[in-house]
Structures are given as structure tokens and as C-alpha cells.
Short mmCIF file of C-alpha atoms and ligand atoms in Angstrom, two decimals:
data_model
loop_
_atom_site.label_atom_id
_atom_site.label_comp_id
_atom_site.label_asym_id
_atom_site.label_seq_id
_atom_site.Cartn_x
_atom_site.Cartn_y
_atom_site.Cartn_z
CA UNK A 1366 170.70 -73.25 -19.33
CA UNK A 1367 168.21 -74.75 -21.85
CA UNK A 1368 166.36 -72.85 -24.04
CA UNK A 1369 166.91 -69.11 -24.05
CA UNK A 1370 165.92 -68.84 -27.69
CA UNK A 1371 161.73 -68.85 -27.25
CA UNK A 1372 161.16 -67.81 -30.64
CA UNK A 1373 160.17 -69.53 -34.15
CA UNK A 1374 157.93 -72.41 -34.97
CA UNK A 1375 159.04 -75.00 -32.58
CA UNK A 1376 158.92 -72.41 -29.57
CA UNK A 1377 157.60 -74.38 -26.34
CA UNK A 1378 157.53 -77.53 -28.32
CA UNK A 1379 159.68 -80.46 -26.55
CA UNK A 1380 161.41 -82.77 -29.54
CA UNK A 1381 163.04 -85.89 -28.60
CA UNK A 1382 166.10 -86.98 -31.28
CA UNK A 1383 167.33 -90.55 -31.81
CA UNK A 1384 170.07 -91.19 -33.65
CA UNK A 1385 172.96 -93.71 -33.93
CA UNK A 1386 173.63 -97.28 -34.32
CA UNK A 1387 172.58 -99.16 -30.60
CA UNK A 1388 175.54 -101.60 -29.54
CA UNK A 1389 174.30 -104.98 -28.59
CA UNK A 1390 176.76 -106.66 -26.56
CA UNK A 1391 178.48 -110.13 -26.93
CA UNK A 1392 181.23 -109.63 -24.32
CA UNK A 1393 183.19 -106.74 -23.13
CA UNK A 1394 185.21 -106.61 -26.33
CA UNK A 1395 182.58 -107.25 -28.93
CA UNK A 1396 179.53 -106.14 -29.88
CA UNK A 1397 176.70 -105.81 -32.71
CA UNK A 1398 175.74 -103.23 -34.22
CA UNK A 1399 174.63 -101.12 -37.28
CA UNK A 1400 176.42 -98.94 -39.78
CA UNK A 1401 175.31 -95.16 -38.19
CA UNK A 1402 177.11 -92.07 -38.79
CA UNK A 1403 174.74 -90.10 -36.40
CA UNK A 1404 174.82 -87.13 -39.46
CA UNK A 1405 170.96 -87.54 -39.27
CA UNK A 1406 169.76 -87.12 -36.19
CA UNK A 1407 172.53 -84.55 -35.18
CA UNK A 1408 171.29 -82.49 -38.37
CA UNK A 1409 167.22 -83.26 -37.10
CA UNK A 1410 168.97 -82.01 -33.14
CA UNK A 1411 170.39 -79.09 -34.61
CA UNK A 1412 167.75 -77.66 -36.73
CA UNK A 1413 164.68 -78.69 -34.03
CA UNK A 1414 166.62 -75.98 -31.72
CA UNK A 1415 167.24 -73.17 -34.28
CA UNK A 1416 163.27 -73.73 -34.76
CA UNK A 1417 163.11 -72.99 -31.29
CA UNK A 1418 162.05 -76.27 -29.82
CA UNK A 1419 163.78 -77.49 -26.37
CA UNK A 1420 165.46 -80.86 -27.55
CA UNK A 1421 166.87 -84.03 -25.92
CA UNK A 1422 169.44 -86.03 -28.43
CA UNK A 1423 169.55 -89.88 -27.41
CA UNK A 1424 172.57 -91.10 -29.29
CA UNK A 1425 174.02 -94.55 -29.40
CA UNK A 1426 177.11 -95.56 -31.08
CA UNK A 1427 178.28 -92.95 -33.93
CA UNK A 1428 180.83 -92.44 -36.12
CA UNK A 1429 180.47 -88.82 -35.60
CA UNK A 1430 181.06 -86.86 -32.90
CA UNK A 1431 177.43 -85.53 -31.23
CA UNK A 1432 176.89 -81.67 -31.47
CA UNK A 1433 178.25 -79.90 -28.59
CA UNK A 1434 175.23 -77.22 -27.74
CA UNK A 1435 174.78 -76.28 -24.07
CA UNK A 1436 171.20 -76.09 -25.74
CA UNK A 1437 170.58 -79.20 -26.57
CA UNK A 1438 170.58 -82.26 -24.32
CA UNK A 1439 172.83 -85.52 -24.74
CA UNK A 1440 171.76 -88.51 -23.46
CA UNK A 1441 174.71 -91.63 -24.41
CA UNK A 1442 173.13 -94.96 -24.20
CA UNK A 1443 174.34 -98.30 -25.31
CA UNK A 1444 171.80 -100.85 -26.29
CA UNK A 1445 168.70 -101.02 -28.09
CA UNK A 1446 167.02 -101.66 -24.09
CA UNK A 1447 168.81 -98.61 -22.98
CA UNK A 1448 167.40 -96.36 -25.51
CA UNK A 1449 163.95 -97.71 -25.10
CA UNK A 1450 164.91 -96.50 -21.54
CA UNK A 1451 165.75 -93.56 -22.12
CA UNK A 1452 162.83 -92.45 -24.52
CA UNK A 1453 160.22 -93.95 -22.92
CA UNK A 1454 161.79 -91.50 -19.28
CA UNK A 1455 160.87 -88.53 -21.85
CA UNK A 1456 158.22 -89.64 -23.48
CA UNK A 1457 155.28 -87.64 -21.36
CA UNK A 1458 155.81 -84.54 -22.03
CA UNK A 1459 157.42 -85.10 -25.15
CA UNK A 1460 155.46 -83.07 -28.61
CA UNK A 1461 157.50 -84.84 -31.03
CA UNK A 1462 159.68 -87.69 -30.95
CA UNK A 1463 161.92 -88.46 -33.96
CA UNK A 1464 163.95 -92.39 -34.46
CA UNK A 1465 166.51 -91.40 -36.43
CA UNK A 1466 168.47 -94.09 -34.90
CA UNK A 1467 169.80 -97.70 -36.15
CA UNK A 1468 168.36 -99.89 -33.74
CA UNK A 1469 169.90 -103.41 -33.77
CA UNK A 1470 166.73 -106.04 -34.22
CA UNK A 1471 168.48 -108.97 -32.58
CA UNK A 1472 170.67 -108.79 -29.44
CA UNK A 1473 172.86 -111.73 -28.13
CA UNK A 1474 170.70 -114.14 -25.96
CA UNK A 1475 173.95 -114.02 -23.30
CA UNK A 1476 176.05 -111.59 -22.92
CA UNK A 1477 179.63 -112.54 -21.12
CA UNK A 1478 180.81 -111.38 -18.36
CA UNK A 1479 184.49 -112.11 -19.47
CA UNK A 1480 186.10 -112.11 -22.75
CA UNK A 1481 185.55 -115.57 -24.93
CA UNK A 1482 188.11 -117.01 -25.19
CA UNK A 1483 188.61 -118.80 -28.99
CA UNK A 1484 187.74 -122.48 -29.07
CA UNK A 1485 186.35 -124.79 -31.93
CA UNK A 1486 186.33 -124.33 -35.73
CA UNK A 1487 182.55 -122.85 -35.66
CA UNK A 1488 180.75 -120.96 -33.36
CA UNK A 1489 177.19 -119.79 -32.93
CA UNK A 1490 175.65 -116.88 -31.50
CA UNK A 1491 171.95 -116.96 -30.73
CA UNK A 1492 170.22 -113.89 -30.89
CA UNK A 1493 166.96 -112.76 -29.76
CA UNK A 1494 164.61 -109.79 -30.82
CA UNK A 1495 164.92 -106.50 -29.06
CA UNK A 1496 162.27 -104.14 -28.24
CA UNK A 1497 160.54 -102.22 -31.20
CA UNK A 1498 161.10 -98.70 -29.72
CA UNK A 1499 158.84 -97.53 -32.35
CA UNK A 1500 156.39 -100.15 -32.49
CA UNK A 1501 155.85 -99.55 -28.51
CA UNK A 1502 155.75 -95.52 -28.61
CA UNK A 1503 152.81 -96.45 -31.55
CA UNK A 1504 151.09 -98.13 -29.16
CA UNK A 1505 151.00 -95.51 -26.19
CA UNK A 1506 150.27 -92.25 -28.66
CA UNK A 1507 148.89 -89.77 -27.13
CA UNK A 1508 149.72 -85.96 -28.24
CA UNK A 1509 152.96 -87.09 -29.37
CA UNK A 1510 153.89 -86.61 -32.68
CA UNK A 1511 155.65 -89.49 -34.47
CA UNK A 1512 158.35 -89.54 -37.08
CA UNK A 1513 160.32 -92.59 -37.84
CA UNK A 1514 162.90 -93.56 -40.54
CA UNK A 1515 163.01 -96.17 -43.39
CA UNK A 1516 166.44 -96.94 -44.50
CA UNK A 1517 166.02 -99.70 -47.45
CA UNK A 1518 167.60 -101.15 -50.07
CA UNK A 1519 164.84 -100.99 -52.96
CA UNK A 1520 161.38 -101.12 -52.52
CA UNK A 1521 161.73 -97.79 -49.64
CA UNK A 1522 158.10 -96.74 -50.82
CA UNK A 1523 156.33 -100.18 -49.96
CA UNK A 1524 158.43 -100.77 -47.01
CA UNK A 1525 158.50 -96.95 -45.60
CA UNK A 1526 154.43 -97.43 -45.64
CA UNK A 1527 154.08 -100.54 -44.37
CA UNK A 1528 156.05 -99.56 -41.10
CA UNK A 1529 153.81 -96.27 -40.87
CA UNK A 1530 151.45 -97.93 -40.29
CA UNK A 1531 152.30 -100.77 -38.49
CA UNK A 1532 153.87 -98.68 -36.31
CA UNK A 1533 151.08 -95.71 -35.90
CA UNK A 1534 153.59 -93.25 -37.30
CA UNK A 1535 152.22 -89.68 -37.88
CA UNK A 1536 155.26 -89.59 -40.73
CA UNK A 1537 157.88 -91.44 -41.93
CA UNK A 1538 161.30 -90.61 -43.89
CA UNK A 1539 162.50 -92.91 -46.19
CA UNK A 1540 165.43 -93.18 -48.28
CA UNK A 1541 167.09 -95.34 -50.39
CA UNK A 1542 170.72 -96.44 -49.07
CA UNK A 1543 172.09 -97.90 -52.37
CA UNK A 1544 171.26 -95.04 -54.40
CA UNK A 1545 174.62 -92.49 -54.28
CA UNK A 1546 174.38 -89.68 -52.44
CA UNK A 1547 171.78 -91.29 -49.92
CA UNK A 1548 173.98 -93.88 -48.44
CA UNK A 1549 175.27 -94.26 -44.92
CA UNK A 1550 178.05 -91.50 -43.45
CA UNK A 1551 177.08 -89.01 -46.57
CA UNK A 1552 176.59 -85.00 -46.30
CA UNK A 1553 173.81 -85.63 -48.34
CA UNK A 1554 170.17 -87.57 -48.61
CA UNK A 1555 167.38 -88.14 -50.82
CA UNK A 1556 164.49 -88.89 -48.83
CA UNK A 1557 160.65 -88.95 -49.49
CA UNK A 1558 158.30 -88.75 -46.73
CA UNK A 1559 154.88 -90.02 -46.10
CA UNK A 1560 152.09 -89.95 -43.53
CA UNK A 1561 149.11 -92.08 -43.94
CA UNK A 1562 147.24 -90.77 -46.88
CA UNK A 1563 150.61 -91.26 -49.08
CA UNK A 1564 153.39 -89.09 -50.22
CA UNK A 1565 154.04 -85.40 -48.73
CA UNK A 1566 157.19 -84.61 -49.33
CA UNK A 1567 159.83 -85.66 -52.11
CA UNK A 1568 163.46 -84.22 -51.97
CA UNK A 1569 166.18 -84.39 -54.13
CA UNK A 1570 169.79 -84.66 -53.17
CA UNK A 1571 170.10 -82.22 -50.88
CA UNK A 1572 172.60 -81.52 -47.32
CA UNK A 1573 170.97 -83.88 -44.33
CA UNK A 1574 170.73 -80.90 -42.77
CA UNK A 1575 168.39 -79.07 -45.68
CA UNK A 1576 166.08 -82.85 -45.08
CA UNK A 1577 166.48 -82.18 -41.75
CA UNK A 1578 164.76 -78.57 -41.60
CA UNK A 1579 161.78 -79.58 -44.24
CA UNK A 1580 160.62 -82.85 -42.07
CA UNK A 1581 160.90 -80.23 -38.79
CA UNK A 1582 158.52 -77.51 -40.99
CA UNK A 1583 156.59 -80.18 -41.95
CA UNK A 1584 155.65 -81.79 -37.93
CA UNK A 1585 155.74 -78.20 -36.78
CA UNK A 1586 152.88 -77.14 -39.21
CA UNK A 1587 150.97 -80.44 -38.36
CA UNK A 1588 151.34 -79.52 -34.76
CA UNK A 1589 150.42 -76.44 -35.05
CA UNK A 1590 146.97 -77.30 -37.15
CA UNK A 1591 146.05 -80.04 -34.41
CA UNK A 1592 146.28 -77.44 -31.67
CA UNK A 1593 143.56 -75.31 -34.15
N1 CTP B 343 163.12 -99.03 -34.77
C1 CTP B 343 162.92 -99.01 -33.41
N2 CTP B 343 163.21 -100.13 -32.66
C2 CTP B 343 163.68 -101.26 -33.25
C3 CTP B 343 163.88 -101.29 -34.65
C4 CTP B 343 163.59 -100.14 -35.37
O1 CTP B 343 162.48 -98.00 -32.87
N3 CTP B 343 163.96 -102.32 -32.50
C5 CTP B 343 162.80 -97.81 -35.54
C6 CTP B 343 163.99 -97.16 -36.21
O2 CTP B 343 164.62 -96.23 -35.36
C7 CTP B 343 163.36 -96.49 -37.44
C8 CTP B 343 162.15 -97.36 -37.74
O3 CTP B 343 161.90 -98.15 -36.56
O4 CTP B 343 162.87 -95.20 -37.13
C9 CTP B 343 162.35 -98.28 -38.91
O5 CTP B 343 163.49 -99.07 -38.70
P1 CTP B 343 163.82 -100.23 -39.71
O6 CTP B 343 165.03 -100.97 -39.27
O7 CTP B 343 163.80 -99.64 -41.09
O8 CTP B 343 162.49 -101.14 -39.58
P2 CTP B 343 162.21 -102.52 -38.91
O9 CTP B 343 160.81 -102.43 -38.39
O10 CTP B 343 163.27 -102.91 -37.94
O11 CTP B 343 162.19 -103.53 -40.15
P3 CTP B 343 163.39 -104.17 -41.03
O12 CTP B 343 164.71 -103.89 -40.34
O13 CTP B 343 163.05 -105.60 -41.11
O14 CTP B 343 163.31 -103.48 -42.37
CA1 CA B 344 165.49 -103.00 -38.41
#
């Protein structure tokens, strides 16, 4: 089924989508989670295959409904542990994996079997830190190609770098979600992107699926010149 279309600058290449908000669960009728219309990554899912590529989309929770393309692979997962799952199942033979996703940075410690039932006046939840899905790919690089995203409020260029690096990103997205236009569950995004040496790319408003073809052209030409 996958991948009749053999042609254009992603041809052969294997691209590996995140998107969504992961659910973290405090029993079977609650959960935490992030705001995560899935617009991104579908958009990043959609335009990887009209480049050509042959591309898995891991999606957690979204508000949107995941692209239905016999060409493209869906993979539903839950929590911010089943994603890491998931990506880390693909990640060999992956050429460029993209975290477009929300992933929650605390889980509960417990999560209940049963329904909790209402009790006292207060009540706390302790949370712990989940995996850095990013943080960990960093860490076993190899020929994979590495994009992740930077959704701030102010300061997007000093925080979008700081997590490049940290994380051994080969580029990172970052946009500002208080500016209009470039919030959560828009059409639309203003994003700049940067790899280690600084700024490469700086768009204006423009459709998440326009942001999503640029950052494709841009990996796909890197790709291409390491192969060289
Ligand atoms: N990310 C991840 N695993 C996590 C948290 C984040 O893979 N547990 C990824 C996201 O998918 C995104 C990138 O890391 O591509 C940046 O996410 P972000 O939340 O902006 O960064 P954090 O490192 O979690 O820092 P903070 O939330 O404190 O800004
Ligand atoms: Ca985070």
C-alpha cells in the first residue's frame, strides 16, 4: 500500500511525525494533558508524503481529526511513555524524525485503577517527570535527522536555542504562542527556525501547512548535502 509515489525530494527517505497533546492519566475518567490541535504535525505528515518520503504519524490526543491517507501511517498512542514507545520501535531506520507533539512533562505518580471518588476540601496530585523523547533520541543520533519544536511564551529565540542544543537537535521550529495568528488550534503560524550556527529560516504568518513544506525543503536539502 505505502508509497507508490517514488518521486520528489523526500523519495526513499523514511520521516517519522509527532504530533498531539500525550494524555497522562489520573484515573479512567481524568487525565492531563496539553492544549494540541494536531494542525502541525498533520500539515508536517501531509507535506513529508507529497515530497515523496514514506511517513509514520504518531499522534496523541488532538482536537483534530488525523489525515486519513492509505499513504501515510497512523500510529494512536496515549501517554508521553507510549509515544517514546512508539518512536523509539521506528527509530532505526528512520532519516528524519520530527516532535511536533505536546508532550506532558509531569505524569501522575499513581494512576487509579477505579474512579476517585470525591473526599476532603483539598487534594493533591503528585506528579513525576516523564521521559524527554527528544532529549533521549539526542542522545542515540546516528543518521537521523532531528527537528523539534519550541512553543513559548516570549523569549522563543533564547529558549528555541537552548533546547537545540541541549537536546542535539539538527533544527528546531519555534514560535511564539501569544502572538495572534501563531497560537494553539490556528490555520496559521509564524515560526523561525534554527540549527546550531543560529537563525535559517524566518516566516511570516503564513498557512501551517506553507511552515510545514519550508522546514521539509529545508531537512531534505540538509539530507541530501550530508549524503554528498
Ligand atoms: N519533548 C519531548 N519529550 C518531552 C517533552 C518535550 O520529546 N517529555 C519535545 C517536544 O515534542 C518538542 C520539544 O521537546 O519538540 C520542546 O518541547 P518543550 O515543551 O518546548 O520543551 P521542554 O524541554 O519540555 O521545556 P519547557 O516545557 O520547560 O519549556
Ligand atoms: Ca515541555
Amino acid at each position: 500500500l505505502q508509497n507508490d509515489k517514488k518521486s520528489g525530494p523526500l523519495a526513499g527517505k523514511k520521516v517519522v511525525v509527532t504530533a498531539g497533546g500525550t494524555v497522562e492519566r489520573i484515573d479512567p475518567v481524568r487525565y492531563i494533558s496539553n492544549d494540541s490541535s494536531g494542525k502541525m504535525g498533520f500539515a508536517l505528515a501531509r507535506a513529508a508524503r507529497a515530497m515523496g518520503a514514506q511517513v509514520t504519524l504518531i499522534a496523541a490526543r488532538t482536537d483534530e481529526a488525523p489525515p486519513r491517507d492509505a499513504d501515510i501511517e497512523l500510529v494512536r498512542v496515549e501517554s508521553a511513555q507510549d509515544m517514546y514507545e512508539a518512536v523509539t520501535d521506528r527509530w532505526a531506520d528512520c532519516d528524519i524524525l520530527i516532535k511536533a507533539a505536546a508532550v506532558a512533562d509531569y505524569r501522575p505518580r499513581h494512576s487509579a485503577e477505579s474512579k476517585i471518588k470525591k473526599s476532603g476540601d483539598t487534594m493533591t496530585l503528585e506528579l513525576v517527570k516523564t521521559t524527554d523523547i527528544l532529549e533521549s533520541l539526542g542522545k542515540m543520533k546516528d543518521k537521523q535527522f532531528l527537528i523539534g519544536f519550541a512553543a513559548e511564551t516570549g523569549n522563543a529565540e533564547y529558549y528555541a536555542k537552548d533546547k537545540l542544543v541541549r537536546k542535539n537537535l539538527d533544527l528546531i521550529v519555534a514560535n511564539d504562542v501569544a502572538v495572534e495568528g501563531a497560537g494553539f488550534g490556528t490555520d496559521t503560524n509564524i515560526v523561525s527556525v534554527y540549527d546550531a550556527n543560529g537563525l535559517v529560516l524566518d516566516l511570516p504568518l503564513v498557512s501551517k501547512d506553507e511552515v510545514a513544506r519550508r522546514v521539509l525543503q529545508l531537512a531534505a536539502e540538509r539530507v541530501a548535502g550530508a549524503l554528498l
